[in-house]
Amino acid sequence: MEMLSGAEMVVRALQDEGVEYIFGYPGGAVLHIYDALFQQDTVNHILVRHEQAATHAADGYARSTGKPGVVLVTSGPGATNAITGIATAFMDSIPMVVLSGQVRSDWIGDDAFQETDMVGLSRPIVKHSFMVRDPRQIPEMIKKAFYIANTGRPGPVLVDIPKDHTAPHNTFPYEYPKKVKMRSYAPVTRGHSGQIRKAVDELLKAKRPVLYAGGGVVQGEASQALTALARKLNFPVTNTLMGLGAYPGSDEQFLGMLGMHGTYEANMAMHNADVILVAGARLDDRVTNDARKFCPGAKIIHIDIDPASISKNVAAHIPIVGPVKQVLEEMLTMLDEQGEVGTDTKSLERWWQEIAGWRKVHGLRYETNEQGPMKPQQVVQALYKATKGEAYVTSDVGQHQMFAAQHYLYDRPRQWINSGGLGTMGFGLPAAMGVQFAHPDAVVACVTGEGSIQMNIQELSTCLQYGLPIKIININNQALGMVRQWQDMQYGGRHSQSYMESLPDFVKLAESYGHVGMLVEKLEDLDGAMEEAFALKDRLVFMDIYVDPTEHVYPMHIADGSMRDMWLSKTERT
Amino acid sequence: MRRIISILMENEPGALSRVVGLFSQRGYNIETLTVAPTEDETLSRLTMTTTGDEKKIEQITKHLNKLIEVVKLVDLTEGAHIEREIMLMKVKATGAQRAEVKRTVDIFRGQIVDVTATVYTVQLTGTTDKLEAFIAAIGETQVLEVVRSGVSGISRGEKVLSL
Ligand SMILES: Cc1ncc(C[n+]2csc(CCOP(=O)(O)OP(=O)(O)O)c2C)c(N)n1
Ligand SMILES: [Mg+2]
């Protein structure tokens, strides 16, 4: 058998796992591994400028491909810098494998230089973690790490590797396990057919149904099945922030996003529904508003791979634990087998009429002003037009994120990439890097704000090094807009620390990093500037677009209310 | 509702910290916790008592089951079961008290396992209720020190928790 050092085993295991990219940053504890990386060319290492960006880039890669993102960081500060990105991936169930260096094993516990208890620190934000105690464990641990990260409900897995276990002079026989067998880990592979049958019967009886799909449908590759089911039954569909793209955004049956900043029609339909099929979503507080007032008349059918997501916030009448794709497909088969679909078409017709009435209210409208400043919504709509709705869009966190969720219609799963669960400012640009690596020929836009972009702005340097032609759409409202909106609505307009002063000249900044910068201040220049930016196919373009700082995101749930309690503008509410 | 949850888990470093971490992270209570290896040295058996309404208990068991190192789990309180806790206690034993303490220990079927001129060390096994009744009977002012093992439990009858 081949004899390899611990460091070589790490790299070989990544090769055997088919890893194309690893995002990382070197340091003392991982130098042996970096040396092994240097001596091969199958696994491409991407040098970021901050470890947080490594995790977000790996995350963007994972979200846009479905394959686990891989990260390599050194011990101590390298590892702690990765924490935010690990937590971001954990909250959104993104498959990721993080390799962190550790001080040599005989120094652990002695407060050695750059020692941090990374297994302990990351424990609440990983699906699982391993600490290498013997170099011989490396192949199996890495195999298990990938397996755990990417099966069941996906999530980040950490492998902490003390430096001495990667030492080049100690070699061991290397064999990469073909299969993983773990007696303590067996993710469900099928939903319970009896439950699925019950759910189908309930759906067929429904008079006012809604299909509510979340990130699990995207992650679980169940978009086709969902779409087929919706079409077959002629039911309306709404997606969560994480689920956008799971059902085509431009389709007639799509009601838009639901929840805190969901559309009027989606939230009204939810509140008035008699049967709600929740697929791969977790009824979280940004969706339900006050869970006790949530959809009072609805029977809830809840499909999720994670039993702990079911009946956590809202009790399910028909729980189905299983992979959402398999469960939806089984529903389709049951419907096919009975020939005629058999829904209550009369009631459905009335339901669609009611929905059409809500659609007329048009909760996404906003006021424009030819003379005044541009509106952020107009920027997203211009982006949609310039990219023909086909770009991968990553976003940061804030008002711009909500506008990008509302006004860009995502027709494909994995097209919309944002930090939904943790809401991590600084996610957008590094995530876009990961997406661009995975899809070198695709158009990738990062919708951001002048607050968020400054949280990982250093990655402009990484983008130059690897020639990533990302388009940064900086919706510049000169404010931490989302914070400011809450202060307007709940704190008497006292803008405590939400004003972004002393902004850099982003155009010059982009140029100093070797990219193209563009300033857009007038609406009449917007479309032209977008065309120009997207025509620069092999350059990163930073579009700094000044918009109205006073704009708010609507609709917005009224706190502690039900799904139907919303502000529709600064003055109108339901 | 008080529950006794019994877990078989991989006997690996860090496994216990995940269980304990889960409870603090999600705001669940642990009232007692005991853990030791089983006849199979690759497995440990962990028993914990916790309280919460039905919804909370359901979440607790689901989240425990999700921990990768947890192999099997039962809520013993769902069926007939035996629970035991062992208590060691130092009690003031002077003058008339000496005989009184001895009598109470006998009534509760405890044992005096160490003696000095002024102190009895008592060992008592039973359910949590019984141990508490004993403390009450002795009188808190007489008690110098209490060490309790936490609850261990096993189901009645032929059902076993094993691989
Ligand atoms: C790392 C981090 N810190 C703080 C917050 C809280 N927060 C949410 S939105 C927001 C404002 C974001 O400002 P900007 O990026 O300019 O976006 P805008 O809302 O103005 O569109 C803040 C501070 C957060 N989500 N993430
Ligand atoms: Mg802003």
PDB file of N, CA, C and O in Angstrom, chain A residues 386-419:
ATOM      1  N   ALA A 386     -31.352  43.743 -17.506  1.00  0.00           N
ATOM      2  CA  ALA A 386     -30.034  43.666 -18.147  1.00  0.00           C
ATOM      3  C   ALA A 386     -29.520  42.231 -18.202  1.00  0.00           C
ATOM      4  O   ALA A 386     -28.749  41.876 -19.097  1.00  0.00           O
ATOM      5  N   THR A 387     -29.924  41.406 -17.239  1.00  0.00           N
ATOM      6  CA  THR A 387     -29.422  40.025 -17.199  1.00  0.00           C
ATOM      7  C   THR A 387     -30.470  39.042 -17.717  1.00  0.00           C
ATOM      8  O   THR A 387     -30.289  37.825 -17.587  1.00  0.00           O
ATOM      9  N   LYS A 388     -31.557  39.555 -18.255  1.00  0.00           N
ATOM     10  CA  LYS A 388     -32.668  38.741 -18.774  1.00  0.00           C
ATOM     11  C   LYS A 388     -33.161  37.720 -17.747  1.00  0.00           C
ATOM     12  O   LYS A 388     -33.612  36.622 -18.096  1.00  0.00           O
ATOM     13  N   GLY A 389     -33.024  38.058 -16.513  1.00  0.00           N
ATOM     14  CA  GLY A 389     -33.501  37.163 -15.457  1.00  0.00           C
ATOM     15  C   GLY A 389     -32.669  35.913 -15.293  1.00  0.00           C
ATOM     16  O   GLY A 389     -33.080  34.972 -14.610  1.00  0.00           O
ATOM     17  N   GLU A 390     -31.485  35.877 -15.911  1.00  0.00           N
ATOM     18  CA  GLU A 390     -30.737  34.618 -15.931  1.00  0.00           C
ATOM     19  C   GLU A 390     -29.507  34.570 -15.035  1.00  0.00           C
ATOM     20  O   GLU A 390     -28.856  33.537 -14.919  1.00  0.00           O
ATOM     21  N   ALA A 391     -29.181  35.693 -14.407  1.00  0.00           N
ATOM     22  CA  ALA A 391     -27.939  35.734 -13.629  1.00  0.00           C
ATOM     23  C   ALA A 391     -28.063  34.954 -12.333  1.00  0.00           C
ATOM     24  O   ALA A 391     -29.154  34.766 -11.801  1.00  0.00           O
ATOM     25  N   TYR A 392     -26.925  34.487 -11.841  1.00  0.00           N
ATOM     26  CA  TYR A 392     -26.855  34.092 -10.436  1.00  0.00           C
ATOM     27  C   TYR A 392     -26.797  35.390  -9.640  1.00  0.00           C
ATOM     28  O   TYR A 392     -25.988  36.269  -9.946  1.00  0.00           O
ATOM     29  N   VAL A 393     -27.653  35.505  -8.650  1.00  0.00           N
ATOM     30  CA  VAL A 393     -27.644  36.726  -7.838  1.00  0.00           C
ATOM     31  C   VAL A 393     -27.314  36.347  -6.400  1.00  0.00           C
ATOM     32  O   VAL A 393     -28.018  35.549  -5.786  1.00  0.00           O
ATOM     33  N   THR A 394     -26.215  36.896  -5.906  1.00  0.00           N
ATOM     34  CA  THR A 394     -25.941  36.741  -4.478  1.00  0.00           C
ATOM     35  C   THR A 394     -26.306  38.056  -3.815  1.00  0.00           C
ATOM     36  O   THR A 394     -26.371  39.093  -4.476  1.00  0.00           O
ATOM     37  N   SER A 395     -26.570  38.016  -2.523  1.00  0.00           N
ATOM     38  CA  SER A 395     -26.848  39.293  -1.883  1.00  0.00           C
ATOM     39  C   SER A 395     -26.239  39.336  -0.503  1.00  0.00           C
ATOM     40  O   SER A 395     -25.840  38.324   0.066  1.00  0.00           O
ATOM     41  N   ASP A 396     -26.171  40.553  -0.004  1.00  0.00           N
ATOM     42  CA  ASP A 396     -25.773  40.763   1.377  1.00  0.00           C
ATOM     43  C   ASP A 396     -27.037  40.849   2.211  1.00  0.00           C
ATOM     44  O   ASP A 396     -28.044  40.258   1.851  1.00  0.00           O
ATOM     45  N   VAL A 397     -26.981  41.595   3.292  1.00  0.00           N
ATOM     46  CA  VAL A 397     -28.128  41.605   4.194  1.00  0.00           C
ATOM     47  C   VAL A 397     -28.589  43.028   4.461  1.00  0.00           C
ATOM     48  O   VAL A 397     -27.782  43.900   4.769  1.00  0.00           O
ATOM     49  N   GLY A 398     -29.884  43.226   4.301  1.00  0.00           N
ATOM     50  CA  GLY A 398     -30.457  44.548   4.536  1.00  0.00           C
ATOM     51  C   GLY A 398     -31.609  44.771   3.581  1.00  0.00           C
ATOM     52  O   GLY A 398     -32.174  43.816   3.029  1.00  0.00           O
ATOM     53  N   GLN A 399     -31.948  46.026   3.379  1.00  0.00           N
ATOM     54  CA  GLN A 399     -33.055  46.348   2.480  1.00  0.00           C
ATOM     55  C   GLN A 399     -32.780  45.856   1.068  1.00  0.00           C
ATOM     56  O   GLN A 399     -33.663  45.318   0.394  1.00  0.00           O
ATOM     57  N   HIS A 400     -31.540  46.036   0.617  1.00  0.00           N
ATOM     58  CA  HIS A 400     -31.205  45.641  -0.754  1.00  0.00           C
ATOM     59  C   HIS A 400     -31.463  44.153  -0.967  1.00  0.00           C
ATOM     60  O   HIS A 400     -31.858  43.729  -2.048  1.00  0.00           O
ATOM     61  N   GLN A 401     -31.256  43.370   0.085  1.00  0.00           N
ATOM     62  CA  GLN A 401     -31.486  41.920   0.013  1.00  0.00           C
ATOM     63  C   GLN A 401     -32.972  41.642  -0.226  1.00  0.00           C
ATOM     64  O   GLN A 401     -33.346  40.811  -1.066  1.00  0.00           O
ATOM     65  N   MET A 402     -33.810  42.356   0.516  1.00  0.00           N
ATOM     66  CA  MET A 402     -35.251  42.149   0.365  1.00  0.00           C
ATOM     67  C   MET A 402     -35.725  42.616  -1.011  1.00  0.00           C
ATOM     68  O   MET A 402     -36.558  41.971  -1.653  1.00  0.00           O
ATOM     69  N   PHE A 403     -35.189  43.741  -1.478  1.00  0.00           N
ATOM     70  CA  PHE A 403     -35.567  44.201  -2.821  1.00  0.00           C
ATOM     71  C   PHE A 403     -35.120  43.196  -3.877  1.00  0.00           C
ATOM     72  O   PHE A 403     -35.842  42.934  -4.844  1.00  0.00           O
ATOM     73  N   ALA A 404     -33.936  42.639  -3.674  1.00  0.00           N
ATOM     74  CA  ALA A 404     -33.444  41.648  -4.645  1.00  0.00           C
ATOM     75  C   ALA A 404     -34.299  40.382  -4.603  1.00  0.00           C
ATOM     76  O   ALA A 404     -34.470  39.693  -5.608  1.00  0.00           O
ATOM     77  N   ALA A 405     -34.843  40.065  -3.418  1.00  0.00           N
ATOM     78  CA  ALA A 405     -35.701  38.881  -3.294  1.00  0.00           C
ATOM     79  C   ALA A 405     -37.069  39.138  -3.921  1.00  0.00           C
ATOM     80  O   ALA A 405     -37.670  38.255  -4.523  1.00  0.00           O
ATOM     81  N   GLN A 406     -37.543  40.377  -3.794  1.00  0.00           N
ATOM     82  CA  GLN A 406     -38.894  40.683  -4.267  1.00  0.00           C
ATOM     83  C   GLN A 406     -38.949  40.976  -5.764  1.00  0.00           C
ATOM     84  O   GLN A 406     -39.905  40.586  -6.438  1.00  0.00           O
ATOM     85  N   HIS A 407     -37.969  41.694  -6.274  1.00  0.00           N
ATOM     86  CA  HIS A 407     -38.105  42.259  -7.618  1.00  0.00           C
ATOM     87  C   HIS A 407     -37.332  41.538  -8.710  1.00  0.00           C
ATOM     88  O   HIS A 407     -37.465  41.874  -9.879  1.00  0.00           O
ATOM     89  N   TYR A 408     -36.468  40.605  -8.339  1.00  0.00           N
ATOM     90  CA  TYR A 408     -35.817  39.779  -9.356  1.00  0.00           C
ATOM     91  C   TYR A 408     -36.582  38.460  -9.336  1.00  0.00           C
ATOM     92  O   TYR A 408     -36.752  37.870  -8.267  1.00  0.00           O
ATOM     93  N   LEU A 409     -37.055  38.007 -10.463  1.00  0.00           N
ATOM     94  CA  LEU A 409     -37.830  36.760 -10.468  1.00  0.00           C
ATOM     95  C   LEU A 409     -36.892  35.608 -10.804  1.00  0.00           C
ATOM     96  O   LEU A 409     -36.315  35.572 -11.887  1.00  0.00           O
ATOM     97  N   TYR A 410     -36.741  34.703  -9.859  1.00  0.00           N
ATOM     98  CA  TYR A 410     -35.805  33.590 -10.037  1.00  0.00           C
ATOM     99  C   TYR A 410     -36.543  32.395 -10.602  1.00  0.00           C
ATOM    100  O   TYR A 410     -37.461  31.880  -9.986  1.00  0.00           O
ATOM    101  N   ASP A 411     -36.139  31.979 -11.765  1.00  0.00           N
ATOM    102  CA  ASP A 411     -36.821  30.853 -12.399  1.00  0.00           C
ATOM    103  C   ASP A 411     -36.139  29.513 -12.142  1.00  0.00           C
ATOM    104  O   ASP A 411     -36.726  28.469 -12.393  1.00  0.00           O
ATOM    105  N   ARG A 412     -34.898  29.565 -11.673  1.00  0.00           N
ATOM    106  CA  ARG A 412     -34.162  28.305 -11.453  1.00  0.00           C
ATOM    107  C   ARG A 412     -33.762  28.164  -9.987  1.00  0.00           C
ATOM    108  O   ARG A 412     -33.404  29.149  -9.350  1.00  0.00           O
ATOM    109  N   PRO A 413     -33.786  26.923  -9.496  1.00  0.00           N
ATOM    110  CA  PRO A 413     -33.219  26.719  -8.163  1.00  0.00           C
ATOM    111  C   PRO A 413     -31.713  26.998  -8.196  1.00  0.00           C
ATOM    112  O   PRO A 413     -31.096  26.862  -9.254  1.00  0.00           O
ATOM    113  N   ARG A 414     -31.150  27.410  -7.093  1.00  0.00           N
ATOM    114  CA  ARG A 414     -29.721  27.706  -6.904  1.00  0.00           C
ATOM    115  C   ARG A 414     -29.292  29.012  -7.585  1.00  0.00           C
ATOM    116  O   ARG A 414     -28.119  29.328  -7.651  1.00  0.00           O
ATOM    117  N   GLN A 415     -30.271  29.745  -8.116  1.00  0.00           N
ATOM    118  CA  GLN A 415     -29.936  30.975  -8.827  1.00  0.00           C
ATOM    119  C   GLN A 415     -29.815  32.137  -7.848  1.00  0.00           C
ATOM    120  O   GLN A 415     -29.080  33.101  -8.082  1.00  0.00           O
ATOM    121  N   TRP A 416     -30.524  32.058  -6.753  1.00  0.00           N
ATOM    122  CA  TRP A 416     -30.583  33.121  -5.745  1.00  0.00           C
ATOM    123  C   TRP A 416     -29.836  32.636  -4.517  1.00  0.00           C
ATOM    124  O   TRP A 416     -30.163  31.577  -3.970  1.00  0.00           O
ATOM    125  N   ILE A 417     -28.838  33.398  -4.104  1.00  0.00           N
ATOM    126  CA  ILE A 417     -27.942  32.918  -3.069  1.00  0.00           C
ATOM    127  C   ILE A 417     -27.789  33.975  -1.991  1.00  0.00           C
ATOM    128  O   ILE A 417     -27.215  35.046  -2.236  1.00  0.00           O
ATOM    129  N   ASN A 418     -28.385  33.699  -0.826  1.00  0.00           N
ATOM    130  CA  ASN A 418     -28.284  34.694   0.251  1.00  0.00           C
ATOM    131  C   ASN A 418     -28.252  34.021   1.610  1.00  0.00           C
ATOM    132  O   ASN A 418     -28.597  32.866   1.771  1.00  0.00           O
ATOM    133  N   SER A 419     -27.801  34.779   2.588  1.00  0.00           N
ATOM    134  CA  SER A 419     -27.743  34.261   3.953  1.00  0.00           C
ATOM    135  C   SER A 419     -29.086  34.533   4.617  1.00  0.00           C
ATOM    136  O   SER A 419     -29.348  35.631   5.088  1.00  0.00           O
TER     137      SER A 419
END
